[in-house]
Amino acid sequence: MELNDLANSTGEWLRGSGPQADIVISSRIRLARNLADFPFMTRCSDQERMQIEKQMRECISRFNCGVELLYINLEQLDEVDRQFLVERHLISHELAEGRGARAVALDPGETFSIMINEEDHLRIQAIQSGLSLQSVWEKINRLDDLIESHVTYAFHDKLGYLTACPTNVGTGMRVSVMVHLPALVLTRQIEKVFRSLQKIGLAVRGLYGEGSQGMGDFYQISNQVTLGRSEAELIKQVGDIVPVVIDYERQARQFLMKEGPQMLHDQVSRAYGILRTAQTISSEETMHLLSRVRMGVNLGLLPDIDIPIINELFLRTQPAHLQKLAGASLNSADRNVERARYLRRCLNREAGEKKK
Amino acid sequence: MELNDLANSTGEWLRGSGPQADIVISSRIRLARNLADFPFMTRCSDQERMQIEKQMRECISRFNCGVELLYINLEQLDEVDRQFLVERHLISHELAEGRGARAVALDPGETFSIMINEEDHLRIQAIQSGLSLQSVWEKINRLDDLIESHVTYAFHDKLGYLTACPTNVGTGMRVSVMVHLPALVLTRQIEKVFRSLQKIGLAVRGLYGEGSQGMGDFYQISNQVTLGRSEAELIKQVGDIVPVVIDYERQARQFLMKEGPQMLHDQVSRAYGILRTAQTISSEETMHLLSRVRMGVNLGLLPDIDIPIINELFLRTQPAHLQKLAGASLNSADRNVERARYLRRCLNREAGEKKK
């Protein structure tokens, strides 16, 4: 398996098959880990970075996890390929934009990835469709144990796992759930929900972390604190609150369906119409319209199309994905034209097939 | 033939078959005439109005013009039916909203109509597709002679035909050409063109006369003055200037195609997409989007659809037409829903058939 094969496949987490998948896109847990034998990244020499990368590469090549892993050296990757991995949530923006020896290992189903030389020596993440924190936890816990059987982590008896940034000390864990909340946005309740979440120590960020606020009405709800809590407590905290948010979103959808069904149907239907006919379209407008369409499909207003197709389009209309699919480097204006062409092709074919 | 039969037919002038029909919708001439034996309308008693209506009804029933005419007594018509005739340009707004005995006679092809008891005793109009002023003139001239063989017009040897309003004295003729100028609107040149036309004594009005400025980028260019000019001079004045305006519009379209073909195609294509998917849509937005689509078809950007269909939709999505087609009285919100339904049905069927 190679990096280019990913462009035509879909990660398990995007298949819309997990629990509450109409509102919860994915559940994700990441662990920050450091090797005891090396200084933290900010104090590492180039030489030490290379040693860490080499040690982890050899360690991962000896893994036995049932599938062949894809190991990608990020130093040798061009910008589009790095951005492509960011868009798929396989690596962080920081790892993509970093310097020196760094890499990522991942499984073909994209259910987990191991970043090497990010802010910490290791950032391990597991991701799964729908609200499935417990099974994600079981997966990442096994993976963490597997890695630990080959290396020695920086660990303090009282503080727990030691990390480059003090905010991650303790479990080194971030539990995050990506939710799609278009009705709370439309009914202007989203800010109120966010303020409530922040009060109980949860963070809310956009689709691609900080600075990507609310693209396509997607939000990531995650824990702020990792120190002084057990892994089980953190999972419970996020896992308990997400169903409450889901319930708010469902109530907002029912409100919209009851108060202005025609208006809602109109907005959803026009969004679908524009996506099927635009000749040039920005990434931002695409996300906005796909979000409307996604809600419409979930409310039974658009029988022509299925959720997995929409989920995929969110990903495949991103700048790097478009360029990989077109097999060419495209400037912003050309990407807008290619994006429109791709949307027309996918959605018109889809509508045609469903009608047969 | 009855009034309700008109709802499912299309007047000849909307068929888009005449010269320059991509830009010129129709050529129209109307003559203002009064009967010598009666005072002008403003001085008429109710009794005299009834006498005029009766005399003209009997006169028209004796006409021999090859087809059976439809004679409609407007006093007995409800508001929707009167508005329906206004939307088809068969009667004026003034005749629809007037009071007392009044009527209209028309041929099944809607190539002419004779209004009785409008501002003048008689308003005769002939209308034809495309830029065809000469043949419209020949038609209305024959019709005028035919009527005059039955009645005595108020005529002054020096002033010409006498009319209720001094601005119509002389020929009593208004020559008007309805043009579709979306590219001049998009390139913001339309005001400049209008100022030039006004300087040489021509009037520019919207689709339904004064107060309907620019709906759907349609404009009527007509003569201001009727006194002191012969009929031939008036026809020549309008007939000479319209090709210049057509040329401006063609240049503006070529400019748009050259400078921003993608942008133009995008606007046209999205307009078509919205018309095919909206669930509720106002008359104003419909006109605006149909105008875009009409230009797109003429520029070869939308192979799915033909001009006559678009021309018809401009008419059939008007409030009274919608209610006639739906067979029910509808308020504004319900009309918006019905309009969207009608557009979806027509345009999706049309696109499907052309693809076969």
XYZ file of C-alpha atoms in Angstrom:
712
model
C 0.000 0.000 0.000
C 1.178 3.474 -0.888
C 0.161 6.995 0.019
C -1.513 7.537 -3.366
C -3.837 4.572 -2.751
C -5.425 6.508 0.109
C -6.862 9.118 -2.283
C -9.394 6.648 -3.671
C -10.219 4.921 -0.402
C -12.263 6.060 2.570
C -11.169 5.770 6.175
C -13.439 3.637 8.357
C -14.292 6.703 10.429
C -15.943 8.460 7.469
C -18.275 5.607 6.557
C -21.083 6.903 8.706
C -21.698 3.450 10.156
C -21.112 3.979 13.903
C -23.637 4.792 16.648
C -25.430 8.170 16.254
C -23.629 8.628 12.917
C -26.210 11.175 11.737
C -24.732 13.665 14.193
C -21.462 12.154 15.422
C -18.901 11.833 12.623
C -16.155 10.213 14.647
C -14.684 9.472 18.048
C -10.977 9.993 18.466
C -8.432 9.529 21.230
C -4.838 10.636 21.047
C -2.027 9.927 23.465
C 1.104 12.100 23.852
C 4.164 9.984 24.636
C 7.892 10.640 24.889
C 10.887 8.352 24.914
C 12.770 8.382 28.234
C 16.164 8.239 26.484
C 15.820 11.533 24.596
C 15.229 15.184 25.526
C 11.865 16.754 24.603
C 11.560 17.907 20.981
C 12.358 21.584 21.643
C 15.692 20.514 23.178
C 16.505 17.820 20.598
C 19.403 18.213 18.179
C 18.846 17.302 14.519
C 20.924 14.214 15.220
C 18.663 13.132 18.091
C 15.533 13.713 15.973
C 16.987 11.376 13.363
C 17.782 8.780 16.037
C 14.212 8.920 17.379
C 12.763 8.580 13.867
C 15.087 5.637 13.089
C 14.376 3.868 16.386
C 10.605 4.214 15.952
C 10.753 3.158 12.287
C 12.539 -0.053 13.267
C 10.248 -0.609 16.226
C 7.104 -0.203 14.066
C 8.478 -2.523 11.373
C 8.544 -5.259 14.016
C 4.911 -4.681 15.045
C 2.468 -7.487 14.618
C -0.952 -5.879 14.400
C -2.565 -8.063 11.758
C -2.226 -5.597 8.881
C 0.718 -4.138 7.017
C 1.306 -0.569 8.144
C 2.107 2.336 5.845
C 5.159 4.230 7.070
C 5.556 7.711 5.583
C 8.681 9.833 5.906
C 7.358 13.396 5.986
C 10.693 15.023 5.193
C 10.561 13.490 1.702
C 6.960 14.501 1.045
C 5.930 17.546 -0.986
C 3.529 20.108 0.438
C 0.414 18.748 -1.294
C 1.003 15.246 0.085
C 1.587 16.605 3.588
C -1.585 18.693 3.342
C -3.400 15.608 2.018
C -2.561 13.735 5.242
C -3.704 16.701 7.357
C -7.021 16.808 5.491
C -7.535 13.120 6.293
C -6.839 13.811 9.988
C -3.931 11.339 9.820
C -1.334 13.904 10.869
C -1.532 17.255 12.626
C -0.959 20.629 11.045
C 2.109 20.935 13.322
C 3.684 17.732 11.991
C 3.021 18.769 8.387
C 4.590 22.191 8.839
C 7.428 21.010 11.126
C 11.049 20.547 10.115
C 13.640 17.803 10.265
C 13.196 14.053 10.632
C 9.552 13.187 11.229
C 7.156 10.498 10.091
C 3.784 8.861 10.465
C 2.712 5.220 10.490
C -0.869 4.214 9.798
C -3.033 1.210 9.001
C -4.802 0.869 5.626
C -8.235 1.356 7.229
C -6.991 4.637 8.741
C -8.237 3.539 12.155
C -5.028 4.679 13.818
C -1.851 6.640 13.195
C 1.418 7.102 15.041
C 3.097 10.483 14.531
C 6.814 10.637 15.198
C 8.534 13.881 16.226
C 5.482 16.065 16.520
C 5.275 18.279 19.624
C 6.070 15.076 21.549
C 8.207 12.202 20.329
C 5.053 10.218 19.753
C 1.478 11.159 19.183
C -0.676 8.060 18.874
C -4.271 8.378 17.719
C -7.158 6.028 17.087
C -10.348 7.093 15.341
C -13.649 5.398 14.617
C -17.020 6.198 13.070
C -19.843 7.453 15.310
C -19.926 7.704 19.094
C -17.650 4.790 20.029
C -15.242 6.087 22.674
C -15.004 2.809 24.558
C -13.922 0.766 21.568
C -11.532 3.523 20.444
C -10.051 3.453 23.934
C -9.587 -0.322 23.826
C -7.849 -0.032 20.464
C -5.468 2.773 21.434
C -4.720 1.165 24.795
C -3.598 -2.041 23.033
C -1.537 0.011 20.590
C 0.050 1.989 23.440
C 0.943 -1.277 25.219
C 2.387 -2.684 22.009
C 4.651 0.348 21.542
C 5.629 0.337 25.209
C 6.752 -3.277 24.864
C 9.463 -1.995 22.507
C 10.453 1.379 24.064
C 10.695 3.086 27.450
C 8.274 5.998 27.908
C 9.095 9.109 29.976
C 6.901 8.452 33.010
C 6.797 9.924 36.505
C 5.243 7.927 39.350
C 3.342 10.891 40.713
C 2.756 13.037 37.571
C 2.156 10.251 35.059
C 3.298 10.563 31.426
C 5.661 13.507 30.911
C 5.030 15.696 27.893
C 6.644 18.684 26.143
C 3.760 20.950 27.067
C 2.597 20.912 30.721
C -1.073 20.886 29.655
C -0.644 17.313 28.431
C 1.117 15.924 31.506
C -0.671 13.058 33.267
C -2.585 10.806 30.914
C -1.317 12.668 27.820
C -4.760 11.949 26.510
C -7.158 14.000 24.439
C -10.581 12.472 23.921
C -12.450 14.187 21.131
C -15.740 13.650 19.359
C -16.501 15.326 16.036
C -20.125 16.382 15.795
C -22.200 17.935 13.020
C -24.473 20.627 14.475
C -26.139 22.519 11.596
C -29.501 22.980 13.320
C -27.915 24.489 16.452
C -26.086 26.912 14.136
C -29.266 27.761 12.188
C -31.258 28.341 15.374
C -28.403 30.418 16.868
C -28.081 28.221 19.943
C -24.559 27.017 19.234
C -22.764 29.725 21.234
C -24.873 28.967 24.279
C -24.067 25.252 24.026
C -20.355 26.022 23.680
C -20.314 28.292 26.706
C -21.925 25.517 28.767
C -19.313 23.021 27.580
C -16.455 25.371 28.380
C -17.795 25.888 31.899
C -17.395 22.192 32.629
C -13.826 22.109 31.291
C -14.427 20.917 27.733
C -12.921 22.527 24.633
C -14.801 23.103 21.370
C -12.828 23.501 18.157
C -13.499 23.464 14.411
C -13.028 20.650 11.890
C -9.246 21.042 11.721
C -8.554 22.177 15.293
C -7.980 25.709 16.405
C -8.525 28.435 13.785
C -10.942 26.319 11.740
C -13.997 27.394 13.719
C -17.191 25.857 12.525
C -16.329 24.953 8.914
C -19.335 23.098 7.598
C -20.939 23.219 11.060
C -18.495 20.566 12.304
C -17.147 20.843 15.828
C -14.775 18.794 17.949
C -15.667 18.461 21.597
C -12.719 17.404 23.743
C -11.261 17.463 27.252
C -9.100 20.442 28.304
C -7.306 18.899 31.282
C -5.343 15.642 31.362
C -3.590 15.925 34.722
C -5.183 14.545 37.880
C -7.770 12.482 36.051
C -7.714 8.853 35.010
C -8.240 7.797 31.410
C -11.610 6.334 32.366
C -12.687 9.618 33.936
C -11.758 11.622 30.835
C -13.618 9.239 28.548
C -16.640 9.322 30.848
C -16.619 13.136 30.972
C -16.731 13.502 27.174
C -18.856 10.380 26.682
C -21.502 11.667 29.116
C -21.821 15.140 27.619
C -21.920 14.257 23.902
C -25.364 12.564 24.119
C -26.675 15.771 25.705
C -25.345 17.816 22.766
C -26.786 15.264 20.315
C -30.120 15.678 22.014
C -29.974 19.487 21.690
C -29.169 19.153 17.983
C -32.062 16.713 17.470
C -34.426 19.079 19.255
C -33.236 21.988 17.077
C -33.825 19.874 13.937
C -37.314 18.967 15.091
C -37.989 22.626 15.857
C -36.925 23.632 12.340
C -38.990 20.834 10.794
C -42.026 21.914 12.790
C -41.746 25.703 12.558
C -40.626 26.088 8.951
C -40.543 22.782 7.094
C -40.866 24.517 3.724
C -38.050 26.943 4.488
C -35.795 24.133 5.712
C -36.580 21.929 2.719
C -35.940 24.923 0.476
C -32.527 25.655 1.987
C -31.490 22.010 1.819
C -32.779 21.524 -1.700
C -31.177 24.692 -3.071
C -27.849 23.751 -1.477
C -28.037 20.436 -3.320
C -29.000 22.240 -6.532
C -26.048 24.617 -6.330
C -23.578 21.815 -5.580
C -24.842 19.968 -8.673
C -24.591 22.939 -11.021
C -21.848 25.352 -9.867
C -19.009 25.780 -12.347
C -16.639 27.252 -9.768
C -16.941 26.976 -5.994
C -14.743 27.730 -2.990
C -13.900 25.224 -0.292
C -15.756 27.313 2.272
C -18.996 27.492 0.270
C -18.737 23.773 -0.491
C -18.497 22.925 3.217
C -21.418 25.205 3.987
C -23.632 23.664 1.292
C -22.586 20.068 2.017
C -23.482 20.691 5.650
C -27.006 21.723 4.632
C -27.293 18.694 2.366
C -26.022 16.358 5.086
C -28.695 17.577 7.489
C -31.297 17.279 4.716
C -30.398 13.653 4.041
C -30.624 12.853 7.753
C -34.051 14.484 7.923
C -35.282 12.494 4.924
C -35.572 15.580 2.718
C -33.199 14.361 -0.005
C -33.892 10.762 -0.945
C -31.430 10.872 -3.870
C -28.257 10.643 -1.864
C -26.540 8.732 0.964
C -24.550 9.995 3.941
C -21.259 8.166 3.144
C -21.093 10.010 -0.210
C -21.554 13.356 1.538
C -18.982 12.461 4.202
C -16.479 11.598 1.482
C -17.166 14.826 -0.399
C -16.298 16.882 2.673
C -12.863 15.286 2.460
C -12.352 15.006 -1.284
C -13.188 18.617 -2.032
C -10.372 19.854 0.227
C -7.479 21.531 -1.642
C -4.870 18.760 -1.412
C -7.380 15.979 -2.123
C -8.572 17.795 -5.236
C -5.035 18.094 -6.512
C -4.275 14.429 -5.798
C -7.463 13.357 -7.588
C -6.764 15.661 -10.553
C -3.137 14.527 -10.640
C -1.931 18.112 -11.012
C -0.879 21.104 -8.974
C -3.695 23.683 -9.125
C -3.890 27.285 -7.983
C -6.876 28.510 -6.001
C -8.976 29.571 -9.032
C -8.288 26.290 -10.846
C -9.104 24.334 -7.696
C -12.490 26.085 -7.503
C -13.257 24.968 -11.063
C -11.988 21.414 -10.434
C -13.955 21.241 -7.167
C -17.167 22.232 -8.971
C -16.493 19.656 -11.697
C -15.852 16.931 -9.119
C -19.026 17.772 -7.187
C -21.151 17.772 -10.352
C -19.734 14.439 -11.443
C -20.231 12.742 -8.065
C -23.631 14.169 -7.195
C -25.248 13.898 -10.615
C -24.072 10.313 -10.978
C -25.299 9.544 -7.470
C -28.729 11.059 -8.075
C -29.022 9.182 -11.367
C -28.171 5.841 -9.780
C -30.569 6.215 -6.872
C -33.455 6.987 -9.230
C -33.041 3.764 -11.212
C -62.499 29.117 -27.296
C -62.708 30.323 -23.714
C -60.495 32.360 -21.432
C -59.360 29.254 -19.524
C -58.016 27.706 -22.731
C -55.414 30.461 -22.880
C -53.698 29.200 -19.706
C -52.371 26.138 -21.514
C -51.533 27.832 -24.799
C -48.740 30.199 -25.740
C -49.174 33.423 -27.666
C -47.324 33.577 -30.976
C -45.212 36.429 -29.644
C -43.666 34.232 -26.916
C -42.548 31.451 -29.253
C -39.130 32.962 -29.775
C -39.351 32.422 -33.534
C -39.060 35.964 -34.913
C -35.937 37.849 -36.104
C -33.306 38.479 -33.381
C -35.449 36.466 -30.968
C -32.480 35.826 -28.677
C -32.636 39.475 -27.595
C -35.939 40.824 -28.918
C -38.924 39.145 -27.294
C -41.628 40.961 -29.224
C -42.618 43.927 -31.352
C -45.845 45.669 -30.481
C -47.867 48.552 -31.849
C -50.933 50.016 -30.207
C -53.331 52.589 -31.562
C -55.522 54.852 -29.422
C -58.900 55.510 -31.061
C -62.139 57.178 -29.999
C -65.649 57.102 -31.405
C -66.786 60.460 -32.773
C -70.311 60.002 -31.382
C -69.304 59.799 -27.692
C -67.467 62.046 -25.234
C -63.998 60.928 -24.026
C -64.019 58.336 -21.229
C -63.527 60.812 -18.361
C -66.677 62.652 -19.478
C -68.733 59.517 -20.244
C -71.763 58.583 -18.145
C -72.177 54.932 -17.116
C -74.951 54.761 -19.693
C -72.646 55.961 -22.456
C -69.933 53.492 -21.451
C -72.471 50.702 -21.781
C -73.521 52.013 -25.189
C -69.904 52.094 -26.402
C -69.286 48.550 -25.134
C -72.499 47.296 -26.775
C -71.782 49.020 -30.074
C -68.233 47.646 -30.238
C -69.343 44.151 -29.181
C -71.836 44.069 -32.055
C -69.343 45.589 -34.444
C -66.669 43.008 -33.550
C -69.154 40.147 -33.860
C -69.602 41.151 -37.507
C -65.832 41.132 -38.175
C -64.504 38.732 -40.715
C -60.859 38.185 -39.881
C -60.498 34.486 -40.601
C -60.563 33.304 -36.976
C -63.197 33.329 -34.282
C -62.430 36.082 -31.788
C -62.688 35.733 -28.040
C -64.751 38.557 -26.554
C -64.316 39.008 -22.810
C -66.528 41.211 -20.674
C -64.170 42.468 -17.954
C -66.924 43.571 -15.611
C -67.903 39.936 -15.086
C -64.342 38.727 -14.515
C -62.815 38.102 -11.097
C -59.518 39.692 -10.105
C -57.348 36.657 -10.896
C -58.729 36.411 -14.430
C -58.217 40.124 -15.039
C -54.650 39.895 -13.698
C -54.142 36.828 -15.907
C -54.925 38.919 -19.003
C -52.564 41.674 -17.827
C -49.760 39.143 -17.344
C -50.280 37.987 -20.944
C -50.059 41.605 -22.152
C -53.563 41.254 -23.625
C -55.016 44.082 -21.565
C -53.491 47.007 -19.720
C -53.276 47.389 -15.981
C -55.636 50.392 -16.374
C -58.318 48.302 -18.081
C -58.034 45.553 -15.451
C -58.379 47.983 -12.551
C -60.983 50.222 -14.242
C -64.695 50.299 -13.465
C -67.939 50.011 -15.398
C -68.604 48.478 -18.803
C -65.347 47.438 -20.458
C -64.160 44.538 -22.536
C -61.414 43.049 -24.684
C -61.538 41.102 -27.929
C -58.627 38.960 -29.033
C -57.668 36.263 -31.504
C -56.731 32.730 -30.337
C -53.075 33.232 -31.387
C -52.956 36.355 -29.204
C -51.523 38.327 -32.118
C -53.866 41.234 -31.456
C -56.357 42.571 -28.946
C -58.930 45.349 -28.947
C -59.545 46.965 -25.567
C -62.864 48.749 -25.148
C -63.280 51.595 -22.645
C -59.697 51.876 -21.511
C -58.274 55.418 -21.303
C -59.645 55.816 -24.853
C -62.758 54.160 -26.252
C -60.516 51.810 -28.169
C -56.993 50.645 -27.709
C -55.989 48.337 -30.516
C -52.732 46.390 -30.266
C -50.876 43.895 -32.408
C -47.890 41.930 -31.159
C -45.464 39.520 -32.792
C -42.337 37.544 -31.895
C -38.911 39.116 -32.527
C -38.089 42.361 -34.297
C -40.940 42.542 -36.818
C -42.315 46.067 -36.671
C -43.229 46.244 -40.356
C -45.388 43.145 -40.321
C -46.972 44.198 -37.014
C -47.760 47.543 -38.633
C -49.375 45.896 -41.629
C -51.503 43.755 -39.354
C -52.691 46.570 -37.084
C -53.266 48.878 -40.054
C -55.633 46.318 -41.617
C -57.366 45.847 -38.274
C -57.724 49.604 -37.830
C -59.259 49.900 -41.332
C -61.603 47.019 -40.583
C -62.879 48.722 -37.417
C -63.141 52.081 -39.164
C -65.362 50.510 -41.815
C -67.917 49.968 -39.031
C -67.529 53.082 -36.854
C -66.629 56.768 -37.140
C -63.382 57.718 -35.356
C -62.829 61.107 -33.703
C -60.436 62.646 -36.193
C -59.259 66.218 -36.798
C -57.917 67.193 -40.203
C -54.997 69.092 -38.756
C -54.328 67.238 -35.449
C -55.081 63.707 -36.577
C -56.693 61.166 -34.231
C -58.090 62.797 -31.110
C -57.364 61.068 -27.789
C -58.258 61.456 -24.123
C -54.701 62.370 -23.183
C -52.974 65.039 -25.324
C -49.747 63.010 -25.433
C -51.449 60.487 -27.718
C -52.983 62.973 -30.155
C -51.882 62.583 -33.770
C -51.196 59.010 -34.776
C -52.405 57.660 -31.423
C -49.599 55.179 -31.925
C -47.125 53.650 -29.554
C -44.461 51.465 -31.155
C -42.688 49.318 -28.605
C -40.113 46.579 -28.712
C -39.480 44.321 -25.731
C -35.812 43.470 -25.350
C -33.888 41.204 -22.973
C -30.674 42.936 -21.867
C -29.057 40.856 -19.092
C -25.464 41.468 -20.197
C -25.925 45.254 -20.292
C -27.289 44.980 -16.740
C -24.400 42.756 -15.571
C -21.794 45.070 -17.092
C -23.572 48.123 -15.622
C -23.997 49.815 -18.991
C -27.774 49.765 -19.016
C -28.273 53.217 -17.478
C -25.988 54.793 -20.068
C -27.929 53.153 -22.892
C -31.226 54.357 -21.425
C -30.024 57.943 -21.078
C -29.008 57.932 -24.747
C -32.422 56.604 -25.774
C -34.228 59.213 -23.707
C -32.190 61.978 -25.319
C -33.563 61.050 -28.719
C -37.164 60.964 -27.476
C -37.589 57.279 -26.728
C -39.069 55.883 -23.511
C -37.728 52.832 -21.674
C -40.031 50.942 -19.331
C -40.089 47.590 -17.535
C -41.839 44.364 -18.502
C -45.264 45.569 -17.425
C -44.917 49.272 -18.205
C -44.185 51.991 -15.716
C -43.312 50.865 -12.195
C -42.044 47.436 -13.288
C -38.516 48.626 -13.982
C -36.217 45.918 -15.216
C -37.967 42.771 -13.935
C -35.960 39.889 -15.331
C -33.800 42.340 -17.313
C -36.679 42.938 -19.755
C -37.220 46.438 -21.115
C -39.691 48.016 -23.510
C -38.299 50.651 -25.842
C -40.991 52.885 -27.313
C -41.712 56.293 -28.833
C -42.637 59.178 -26.507
C -44.239 61.536 -29.038
C -47.062 60.726 -31.453
C -48.008 64.207 -32.669
C -46.397 65.729 -35.761
C -44.921 62.450 -36.981
C -46.292 59.951 -39.461
C -46.753 56.308 -38.553
C -43.878 55.391 -40.857
C -41.583 57.874 -39.122
C -42.389 56.490 -35.675
C -41.784 52.907 -36.808
C -38.535 53.934 -38.443
C -37.355 55.772 -35.325
C -37.808 52.726 -33.060
C -36.884 50.268 -35.806
C -33.582 52.043 -36.435
C -32.481 52.263 -32.816
C -33.321 48.724 -31.644
C -30.591 47.072 -33.790
C -28.092 49.439 -32.141
C -29.232 48.318 -28.674
C -29.119 44.676 -29.810
C -25.560 45.246 -30.926
C -24.603 46.742 -27.539
C -26.108 43.743 -25.766
C -24.254 41.309 -28.045
C -20.994 43.127 -27.393
C -21.604 42.996 -23.640
C -22.270 39.236 -23.876
C -19.082 38.707 -25.853
C -17.194 40.781 -23.305
C -18.510 38.621 -20.458
C -17.714 35.429 -22.367
C -14.185 36.639 -23.032
C -13.326 38.242 -19.696
C -14.913 35.767 -17.300
C -16.319 32.748 -19.091
C -16.100 30.602 -15.972
C -17.832 33.218 -13.836
C -20.589 33.675 -16.413
C -21.077 29.934 -16.857
C -21.148 29.587 -13.069
C -23.833 32.248 -12.631
C -25.957 30.786 -15.408
C -25.547 27.214 -14.238
C -26.306 27.991 -10.582
C -29.413 29.938 -11.608
C -30.598 26.838 -13.473
C -29.717 24.666 -10.465
C -31.698 26.824 -8.047
C -34.743 26.951 -10.348
C -34.676 23.149 -10.530
C -34.419 22.591 -6.778
C -36.026 25.484 -4.864
C -38.996 24.483 -2.713
C -40.291 28.040 -2.380
C -39.421 31.003 -4.604
C -40.704 34.524 -5.146
C -41.779 35.921 -8.493
C -38.944 38.438 -8.395
C -36.216 35.842 -7.791
C -37.742 33.608 -10.462
C -37.581 36.402 -13.056
C -34.005 37.165 -12.062
C -32.887 33.531 -12.355
C -34.852 32.846 -15.555
C -33.165 35.881 -17.073
C -29.740 34.406 -16.298
C -30.811 31.054 -17.717
C -32.230 32.670 -20.854
C -28.934 34.397 -21.549
C -27.078 31.138 -20.835
C -29.172 29.221 -23.355
C -28.538 31.898 -25.984
C -24.798 31.712 -25.316
C -24.804 27.923 -25.665
C -23.983 27.374 -21.987
C -27.063 25.294 -21.176
C -27.695 22.653 -23.824
C -30.484 21.027 -21.784
C -33.163 23.587 -22.448
C -34.853 25.628 -25.205
C -35.794 29.307 -25.333
C -39.568 28.839 -25.866
C -39.757 26.911 -22.561
C -37.974 29.739 -20.751
C -40.184 32.369 -22.400
C -43.271 30.483 -21.282
C -41.965 30.146 -17.738
C -41.601 33.916 -17.445
C -45.327 34.080 -18.056
C -46.577 30.984 -16.282
C -44.809 31.724 -13.013
C -46.632 35.048 -12.639
C -49.162 35.137 -9.762
C -52.415 34.901 -11.736
C -51.062 32.274 -14.145
C -49.944 30.107 -11.236
C -53.390 30.282 -9.693
C -55.094 29.472 -12.997
C -52.772 26.498 -13.534
C -53.254 25.274 -9.958
C -57.002 25.835 -10.216
C -57.084 27.494 -6.805
C -56.777 30.871 -5.154
C -53.379 31.010 -3.418
C -51.865 33.527 -1.026
C -48.336 34.805 -1.545
C -46.593 32.093 0.521
C -48.590 29.315 -1.165
C -47.854 30.818 -4.581
C -44.125 30.704 -3.798
C -44.401 26.985 -3.049
C -46.568 26.317 -6.109
C -44.191 28.347 -8.294
C -41.211 26.297 -7.108
C -43.136 23.067 -7.742
C -44.098 24.199 -11.236
C -40.532 25.207 -12.095
C -39.125 21.896 -10.837
C -41.675 19.920 -12.820
C -41.113 21.835 -16.062
C -37.350 22.153 -15.912
C -36.532 18.663 -14.663
C -38.810 17.096 -17.262
C -37.291 19.320 -19.934
C -33.715 18.431 -18.959
C -34.618 14.740 -18.905
C -36.156 14.824 -22.374
C -33.306 16.701 -23.999
C -30.794 14.194 -22.658
C -32.565 11.232 -24.272
